XYZ file of C-alpha atoms in Angstrom:
528
model
C 1.824 -12.737 50.989
C -1.458 -11.028 51.829
C -3.301 -14.165 50.732
C -1.214 -16.321 53.091
C -1.870 -13.961 56.026
C -5.584 -14.019 55.314
C -5.524 -17.808 55.188
C -3.960 -17.899 58.672
C -6.702 -15.612 59.986
C -9.317 -17.963 58.588
C -7.796 -21.075 60.175
C -9.537 -22.766 63.105
C -7.223 -22.873 66.163
C -8.381 -26.423 66.930
C -7.956 -28.221 63.548
C -5.544 -25.652 62.093
C -7.557 -25.723 58.843
C -9.832 -23.203 57.191
C -13.116 -22.752 59.010
C -15.921 -25.140 58.181
C -19.347 -23.776 59.216
C -17.762 -21.270 61.633
C -19.535 -20.507 64.928
C -18.732 -18.006 67.726
C -18.689 -18.259 71.541
C -19.847 -15.443 73.835
C -16.191 -14.401 74.279
C -15.990 -13.634 70.558
C -13.659 -16.448 69.387
C -14.537 -18.509 66.306
C -14.193 -22.236 65.690
C -15.475 -24.877 63.324
C -18.867 -26.122 64.553
C -17.642 -29.719 64.668
C -14.317 -28.844 66.364
C -15.778 -26.766 69.229
C -18.577 -29.322 69.654
C -16.019 -32.065 70.324
C -14.190 -29.874 72.875
C -17.418 -29.071 74.709
C -18.352 -32.761 74.702
C -15.137 -33.596 76.604
C -15.918 -30.810 79.099
C -19.386 -32.198 79.888
C -17.964 -34.664 82.477
C -16.377 -31.903 84.578
C -19.246 -29.515 84.093
C -16.805 -26.666 83.517
C -16.820 -25.138 80.086
C -14.104 -22.809 78.762
C -12.899 -21.236 75.499
C -9.897 -23.079 73.983
C -8.307 -19.742 73.083
C -8.899 -17.320 75.991
C -9.819 -19.883 78.675
C -12.913 -17.882 79.695
C -15.188 -20.158 81.731
C -18.940 -20.568 81.329
C -21.335 -21.861 83.993
C -23.401 -23.669 81.416
C -22.600 -25.189 78.056
C -22.365 -22.124 75.828
C -24.706 -21.761 72.908
C -23.021 -21.784 69.516
C -23.881 -18.711 67.455
C -23.285 -19.016 63.735
C -21.049 -16.216 62.387
C -22.705 -15.360 59.060
C -20.170 -12.651 58.233
C -17.262 -15.050 58.702
C -19.063 -17.699 56.686
C -19.345 -15.258 53.774
C -15.679 -14.286 54.048
C -14.566 -17.937 54.072
C -16.829 -18.727 51.121
C -15.477 -15.834 49.021
C -11.898 -16.651 49.950
C -12.209 -20.311 49.031
C -13.915 -19.290 45.758
C -11.126 -16.880 44.742
C -8.112 -18.655 46.229
C -6.589 -21.234 43.844
C -6.226 -24.625 45.451
C -2.620 -25.536 45.981
C -3.259 -29.146 45.197
C -4.693 -28.078 41.816
C -1.511 -26.110 41.105
C 1.118 -28.539 42.333
C -0.847 -31.740 42.867
C 1.217 -32.299 46.064
C -0.416 -32.943 49.438
C 0.934 -32.843 52.962
C 2.706 -36.058 53.962
C 1.394 -35.922 57.532
C -2.286 -35.153 56.855
C -3.461 -38.725 56.469
C -7.143 -38.239 57.317
C -7.855 -35.880 54.424
C -5.564 -34.478 51.703
C -4.277 -30.999 52.527
C -2.226 -28.968 50.013
C 1.493 -28.852 50.697
C 3.154 -25.447 50.768
C 6.796 -26.545 51.268
C 8.924 -29.677 51.075
C 11.751 -30.613 53.503
C 14.762 -32.119 51.732
C 16.119 -33.556 54.959
C 12.876 -35.251 55.983
C 11.914 -35.993 52.401
C 8.377 -34.866 53.253
C 5.893 -32.269 52.076
C 4.289 -29.951 54.615
C 1.041 -28.021 54.833
C 0.729 -24.681 56.642
C -0.126 -26.353 59.981
C 2.754 -28.812 59.998
C 5.177 -26.222 58.591
C 4.656 -24.079 61.683
C 5.715 -26.922 63.971
C 8.492 -28.190 61.701
C 12.122 -28.090 62.872
C 13.982 -24.900 62.057
C 17.463 -26.437 62.289
C 19.875 -25.760 59.357
C 19.939 -29.352 58.133
C 16.213 -29.153 57.401
C 16.346 -27.417 54.035
C 12.968 -26.280 52.724
C 12.040 -25.956 49.041
C 8.983 -25.566 46.887
C 6.624 -28.549 46.983
C 8.122 -31.388 44.959
C 7.327 -35.046 44.363
C 10.894 -35.825 43.317
C 12.944 -34.946 46.364
C 15.678 -37.356 45.290
C 16.601 -34.934 42.504
C 17.549 -32.405 45.192
C 20.181 -34.763 46.642
C 23.550 -35.926 45.394
C 23.231 -39.159 43.427
C 26.560 -40.412 44.850
C 26.516 -39.414 48.535
C 22.742 -39.071 48.993
C 23.301 -35.724 50.662
C 21.557 -32.407 50.016
C 22.959 -30.388 47.141
C 24.432 -27.269 48.752
C 27.108 -25.943 46.363
C 27.535 -25.112 42.730
C 30.789 -25.751 40.876
C 31.115 -22.864 38.443
C 33.809 -24.572 36.355
C 31.901 -27.836 35.909
C 28.530 -26.044 35.932
C 26.997 -28.659 38.219
C 25.389 -28.771 41.673
C 27.256 -30.802 44.332
C 26.983 -31.758 48.002
C 29.490 -31.138 50.801
C 31.217 -34.480 50.233
C 31.611 -33.796 46.516
C 33.412 -30.543 47.280
C 36.077 -32.455 49.244
C 36.950 -35.065 46.638
C 39.744 -34.630 44.146
C 37.407 -34.129 41.198
C 36.141 -30.792 42.557
C 38.931 -29.950 45.016
C 40.460 -26.575 44.199
C 37.672 -25.539 41.877
C 35.628 -22.425 42.478
C 32.548 -23.178 44.512
C 29.485 -21.097 45.287
C 26.458 -21.678 47.422
C 23.302 -22.533 45.541
C 21.705 -19.260 46.649
C 24.705 -17.224 45.480
C 24.912 -19.080 42.177
C 21.152 -18.702 41.744
C 21.355 -14.935 42.392
C 24.110 -14.567 39.771
C 22.202 -16.638 37.244
C 19.025 -14.672 37.907
C 20.992 -11.476 37.326
C 22.220 -12.794 33.985
C 18.734 -13.969 33.111
C 17.381 -10.549 34.096
C 19.833 -8.896 31.705
C 18.776 -11.334 29.008
C 15.153 -10.600 29.868
C 15.702 -6.846 29.492
C 17.354 -7.421 26.122
C 14.493 -9.659 25.046
C 12.009 -7.026 26.187
C 13.809 -4.383 24.099
C 13.924 -6.760 21.159
C 10.233 -7.473 21.537
C 9.442 -3.738 21.760
C 11.536 -3.108 18.648
C 9.760 -5.994 16.942
C 6.372 -4.590 17.962
C 7.347 -1.169 16.631
C 8.517 -2.778 13.410
C 5.257 -4.701 13.168
C 3.268 -1.509 13.737
C 5.355 0.273 11.106
C 4.836 -2.540 8.609
C 1.133 -2.691 9.403
C 0.926 1.059 8.783
C 2.779 0.629 5.496
C 0.475 -2.241 4.585
C -2.569 -0.119 5.417
C -1.260 2.759 3.314
C -0.381 0.350 0.500
C -3.901 -1.083 0.629
C -5.426 2.403 0.626
C -3.177 3.449 -2.247
C -3.971 0.270 -4.182
C -7.686 0.798 -3.564
C -7.395 4.386 -4.773
C -5.408 3.371 -7.841
C -7.865 0.560 -8.572
C -10.750 3.007 -8.319
C -8.943 5.482 -10.586
C -8.062 2.815 -13.141
C -11.632 1.514 -13.052
C -12.910 5.027 -13.736
C -10.393 5.487 -16.550
C -11.280 2.135 -18.106
C -14.967 2.958 -17.805
C -14.283 6.238 -19.554
C -12.338 4.612 -22.371
C -15.036 1.992 -22.836
C -17.548 4.806 -23.110
C -15.335 6.628 -25.588
C -14.755 3.457 -27.593
C -18.490 2.779 -27.673
C -19.145 6.336 -28.820
C -16.463 6.047 -31.497
C -17.831 2.696 -32.622
C -21.321 4.143 -32.949
C -19.938 7.134 -34.837
C -17.975 4.990 -37.306
C -20.821 2.518 -37.827
C -23.222 5.407 -38.386
C -20.841 6.965 -40.915
C -20.401 3.636 -42.696
C -24.190 3.179 -42.809
C -24.683 6.710 -44.140
C -22.079 6.250 -46.867
C -23.553 2.851 -47.764
C -27.025 4.367 -48.146
C -25.729 7.213 -50.310
C -23.757 4.798 -52.462
C -26.721 2.425 -52.708
C -29.086 5.204 -53.825
C -26.582 6.445 -56.398
C -26.003 2.968 -57.784
C -29.757 2.230 -57.850
C -30.398 5.351 -59.945
C -27.573 4.417 -62.314
C -28.838 0.851 -62.616
C -32.323 2.167 -63.466
C -30.902 4.371 -66.215
C -28.889 1.524 -67.634
C -31.923 -0.792 -67.576
C -33.825 1.782 -69.666
C -30.884 2.017 -72.002
C -30.676 -1.756 -72.298
C -34.375 -1.984 -73.186
C -33.956 0.701 -75.848
C -30.971 -1.095 -77.339
C -32.915 -4.347 -77.412
C -35.756 -2.640 -79.270
C -33.340 -1.247 -81.832
C -31.728 -4.646 -82.247
C -35.085 -6.260 -82.959
C -35.946 -3.542 -85.503
C -32.648 -3.990 -87.309
C -33.026 -7.773 -87.271
C -36.533 -7.413 -88.698
C -35.255 -5.033 -91.379
C -32.470 -7.418 -92.314
C -34.964 -10.210 -92.805
C -36.932 -8.292 -95.483
C -36.407 -9.244 -99.145
C -37.613 -6.025 -100.716
C -34.572 -3.800 -101.378
C -36.640 -0.644 -101.541
C -38.042 -1.227 -98.063
C -34.573 -1.699 -96.622
C -33.198 1.433 -98.247
C -36.123 3.581 -97.171
C -35.207 2.925 -93.474
C -31.984 4.930 -93.778
C -33.480 8.029 -92.197
C -34.615 6.292 -89.030
C -32.641 6.632 -85.807
C -32.568 2.895 -85.290
C -29.957 2.545 -88.037
C -27.541 5.115 -86.539
C -24.152 3.826 -85.451
C -23.563 4.875 -81.813
C -19.822 5.229 -82.415
C -20.399 7.557 -85.393
C -22.409 9.930 -83.171
C -19.641 9.985 -80.596
C -21.837 8.950 -77.692
C -25.257 8.005 -76.554
C -28.001 10.515 -77.121
C -29.964 9.267 -74.192
C -27.202 9.842 -71.688
C -25.770 13.015 -73.115
C -22.718 11.274 -74.619
C -21.278 9.860 -71.346
C -22.144 6.754 -69.372
C -22.229 7.218 -65.635
C -19.846 4.697 -64.014
C -19.265 3.985 -60.306
C -15.927 5.248 -58.975
C -13.109 2.812 -58.457
C -11.560 1.980 -55.046
C -13.095 1.707 -51.573
C -16.751 2.548 -51.230
C -16.324 3.641 -47.550
C -14.357 6.780 -46.686
C -11.326 5.392 -44.811
C -10.389 8.868 -43.571
C -13.197 8.720 -41.002
C -11.986 5.370 -39.661
C -8.371 6.558 -39.621
C -9.355 9.650 -37.660
C -11.286 7.479 -35.215
C -8.313 5.175 -34.650
C -6.022 8.142 -34.037
C -8.540 9.497 -31.542
C -8.602 6.122 -29.799
C -4.797 6.082 -29.602
C -4.883 9.552 -28.056
C -7.373 8.341 -25.450
C -5.176 5.366 -24.604
C -2.123 7.608 -24.396
C -3.974 9.834 -21.979
C -4.916 6.860 -19.847
C -1.347 5.572 -19.849
C -0.117 8.957 -18.711
C -2.754 8.978 -15.997
C -1.863 5.481 -14.752
C 1.896 5.432 -14.817
C 2.656 8.947 -13.615
C 2.112 8.910 -9.905
C 1.514 12.535 -8.979
C 2.201 16.057 -10.237
C 5.568 17.515 -9.328
C 5.982 20.973 -7.845
C 8.323 22.940 -10.088
C 9.901 26.202 -8.895
C 12.049 28.380 -11.131
C 15.628 29.191 -10.150
C 16.135 32.970 -10.365
C 19.917 32.536 -10.265
C 19.730 30.940 -13.756
C 17.243 33.428 -15.273
C 18.315 35.577 -18.209
C 18.314 39.346 -17.651
C 15.380 39.750 -20.023
C 13.124 37.570 -17.865
C 10.904 38.536 -14.975
C 10.261 35.707 -12.514
C 7.029 35.899 -10.476
C 7.062 35.907 -6.679
C 5.700 32.360 -6.534
C 8.506 31.242 -8.914
C 5.940 29.816 -11.341
C 5.867 32.333 -14.228
C 8.598 33.597 -16.567
C 7.781 36.774 -18.551
C 9.878 38.402 -21.286
C 10.605 42.103 -20.687
C 12.563 44.958 -22.222
C 13.327 46.336 -18.774
C 16.224 44.186 -17.748
C 16.361 43.425 -14.023
C 19.719 44.191 -12.467
C 21.141 40.782 -11.768
C 24.800 39.877 -11.300
C 26.537 37.928 -14.045
C 27.323 34.513 -12.634
C 28.369 31.189 -14.058
C 24.841 29.812 -13.452
C 22.959 32.578 -15.303
C 22.014 32.290 -19.000
C 23.527 35.117 -21.069
C 23.258 36.599 -24.572
C 19.937 36.353 -26.392
C 18.710 33.121 -24.821
C 15.830 34.267 -22.625
C 15.549 31.132 -20.560
C 15.491 29.807 -16.992
C 15.919 26.440 -15.278
C 14.080 24.905 -12.329
C 15.564 24.598 -8.882
C 14.852 20.911 -8.623
C 16.541 18.201 -10.656
C 15.336 14.611 -11.120
C 17.642 11.601 -10.981
C 15.021 8.835 -10.723
C 11.335 8.058 -10.773
C 8.327 9.186 -12.801
C 7.255 12.844 -12.760
C 5.086 15.264 -14.693
C 4.369 18.989 -14.705
C 2.040 21.230 -16.710
C 2.720 24.578 -18.369
C 0.489 27.183 -19.987
C 1.776 29.464 -22.719
C 0.599 32.728 -24.271
C -1.505 32.773 -27.436
C 0.977 35.204 -28.913
C 4.755 35.179 -29.026
C 7.162 32.261 -29.201
C 8.263 29.955 -26.416
C 10.068 26.703 -25.583
C 9.427 24.203 -22.799
C 11.639 21.232 -22.046
C 14.287 19.740 -19.800
C 18.064 19.954 -19.632
C 21.177 18.847 -17.744
C 22.713 21.303 -15.247
C 25.989 21.063 -17.232
C 24.415 22.831 -20.238
C 26.340 25.870 -21.538
C 25.093 29.264 -20.324
C 26.342 31.405 -23.249
C 25.984 31.279 -27.049
C 23.520 29.582 -29.356
C 24.695 26.172 -28.150
C 23.035 26.934 -24.803
C 19.500 27.177 -26.247
C 17.185 24.428 -24.942
C 16.842 21.671 -27.550
C 19.809 22.812 -29.659
C 22.479 20.703 -27.925
C 22.893 17.129 -26.694
C 22.061 18.143 -23.126
C 18.465 19.304 -23.599
C 15.114 18.414 -25.183
C 12.263 20.767 -26.105
C 8.760 21.448 -27.396
C 8.773 24.748 -29.318
C 6.104 27.176 -30.520
C 7.335 29.485 -33.257
C 5.154 31.520 -35.643
C 2.127 29.539 -34.399
C 3.760 26.281 -35.489
C 4.963 23.534 -33.181
C 8.050 21.337 -33.274
C 10.268 19.193 -31.046
C 14.055 19.028 -31.113
C 17.131 17.581 -29.452
C 20.726 18.296 -30.377
C 19.482 20.683 -33.142
C 17.536 17.862 -34.841
C 14.152 19.494 -35.373
C 10.908 17.671 -36.197
C 7.761 19.597 -37.118
C 4.464 18.464 -35.568
C 1.852 18.175 -38.302
C -1.194 17.803 -36.046
C -3.175 20.962 -35.388
C -2.727 22.178 -31.813
C -5.457 24.347 -30.315
C -4.767 24.161 -26.562
C -2.505 26.524 -24.626
C -1.673 23.962 -21.935
C 0.861 21.156 -22.227
C 2.165 18.351 -20.035
C 5.780 17.193 -19.772
C 6.218 13.601 -18.464
C 9.540 12.134 -17.363
C 10.313 8.450 -16.728
C 13.975 8.643 -15.754
C 14.728 4.908 -15.489
C 12.913 4.140 -18.751
C 14.758 7.017 -20.468
C 11.575 8.644 -21.793
C 10.606 12.317 -21.974
C 7.105 12.869 -23.403
C 5.043 15.910 -24.378
C 1.219 16.001 -24.361
C -1.401 18.525 -25.381
C -3.912 18.993 -22.550
C -7.090 18.828 -24.581
C -10.100 16.526 -24.217
C -8.954 13.819 -24.431
C -5.281 14.409 -23.652
C -3.201 13.974 -26.824
C 0.304 12.595 -27.125
C 2.615 14.777 -29.219
C 6.071 13.216 -29.027
C 8.342 11.055 -26.872
C 12.137 11.305 -26.732
C 14.067 8.168 -25.800
C 17.531 8.472 -24.264
C 19.825 7.137 -21.557
C 19.898 9.960 -19.045
C 23.261 10.490 -17.361
C 22.680 13.639 -15.248
C 19.900 15.217 -13.210
C 17.171 16.669 -15.420
C 15.856 20.192 -14.736
C 12.742 21.783 -16.207
C 13.494 24.712 -18.534
C 11.464 27.608 -20.012
C 12.346 29.941 -22.893
C 10.119 32.948 -23.756
C 10.180 35.551 -26.549
C 7.757 38.469 -26.218
C 5.331 36.380 -24.091
C 5.147 34.470 -20.819
C 5.000 30.853 -19.619
C 3.383 29.680 -16.395
C 3.844 26.414 -14.546
C 0.343 25.357 -13.541
C -0.829 23.596 -10.396
C -2.603 20.359 -11.269
């Protein structure tokens, strides 16, 4: 609207178009240089000159002063204002000398009008104005050739006055085009609001997914970096183990080679001596003089080796190489076990996502256990805390406690550190485990699994089926890993490298809680 008002202010009152090279008279009114020049030319005959706007008279032909400020305003306006003909491509029907953009079209006259001709156009009701259009016939009834004025809501079609009187539309609900348009715009506005909400929800969803994608990429990058580091470490360990084994094989080969070389040298000497004796005996046998043969009885060359019970040169025993493998397979076996432990440690590092925070549940703790303030340590004590006997609390001689949290899915791990003295049990159990009697001890029923230290020996058990661990354990820290869906509960020794001890396989049917049992010692859940 402001642009249209400004355009009117920049129109010449003579040509009704935007100023072209605007000039100003002494009275202050502006005109196009060409337009005011033509007016003054017609006034030359009378000799009386006047302003076309204010009618102020001048005794002489007034000088035309160029209005530089107005020129700049017109130039900027024409530069910024989009040309109507470029937008619609429709020009005024009545401007035949030069094309002027049309601003409205008259359906009655079937003509397009510019600003100048619109101001002088008839304002009577039958002259219906619309946006500039080249197809004015589409705004009229195809049957009666009259302007479309009504909208039949039941037939959903636009009709003229004559159509509303015929039987086809008689009695049907009619609305004016403006009224029908307002109602449709209202519906479209409601649809627009819904679409806007949908788009906003979609944008929020996109942002949420992009955030998830970013986090997934960061997590994948972190995991890739961690796996790369782990693989680099295992390659280093494998290389070190390979060098160690090859060095051991080389050392054993050298020792064996030196031993065999010395034995071969001794046997070569023995062979030469035997050959000499053979030649002497052969020479003696070839003699014909009986006395000469008999006189050789006292020489050592005629002695039977079997009669002496051995060889005098070797002390009665020949040195023979040992039977079986020349390389000590125990070294290689130990190396392979070490490699398996490294791989097990890497598997535990890859597939277990993050450490789980375990807090002990005091309501389940036996009366001979002290639970630390941070709910991380269970300590055996003779001074029994005064706790009420409840259905959740372990009774009798089982000095044990469960965790608050239970796991029904996913992969989890937690670490525990035990005392160097005393006996203890770590493991997991169902919340439905008995709380009284021997059948409630962790690992001695079908609802729990354990790793046990007893008399400085280690074992694992489930449902009272105990299996001793033969490997020597020197660390005080252990890791318990749970893969609920896979049905695996694993125990590891936290040494360098981490060493797998045992894995239980089962189909878990209840939540699994961590459990600690201590006898004359303490157990602490460590932060990793």
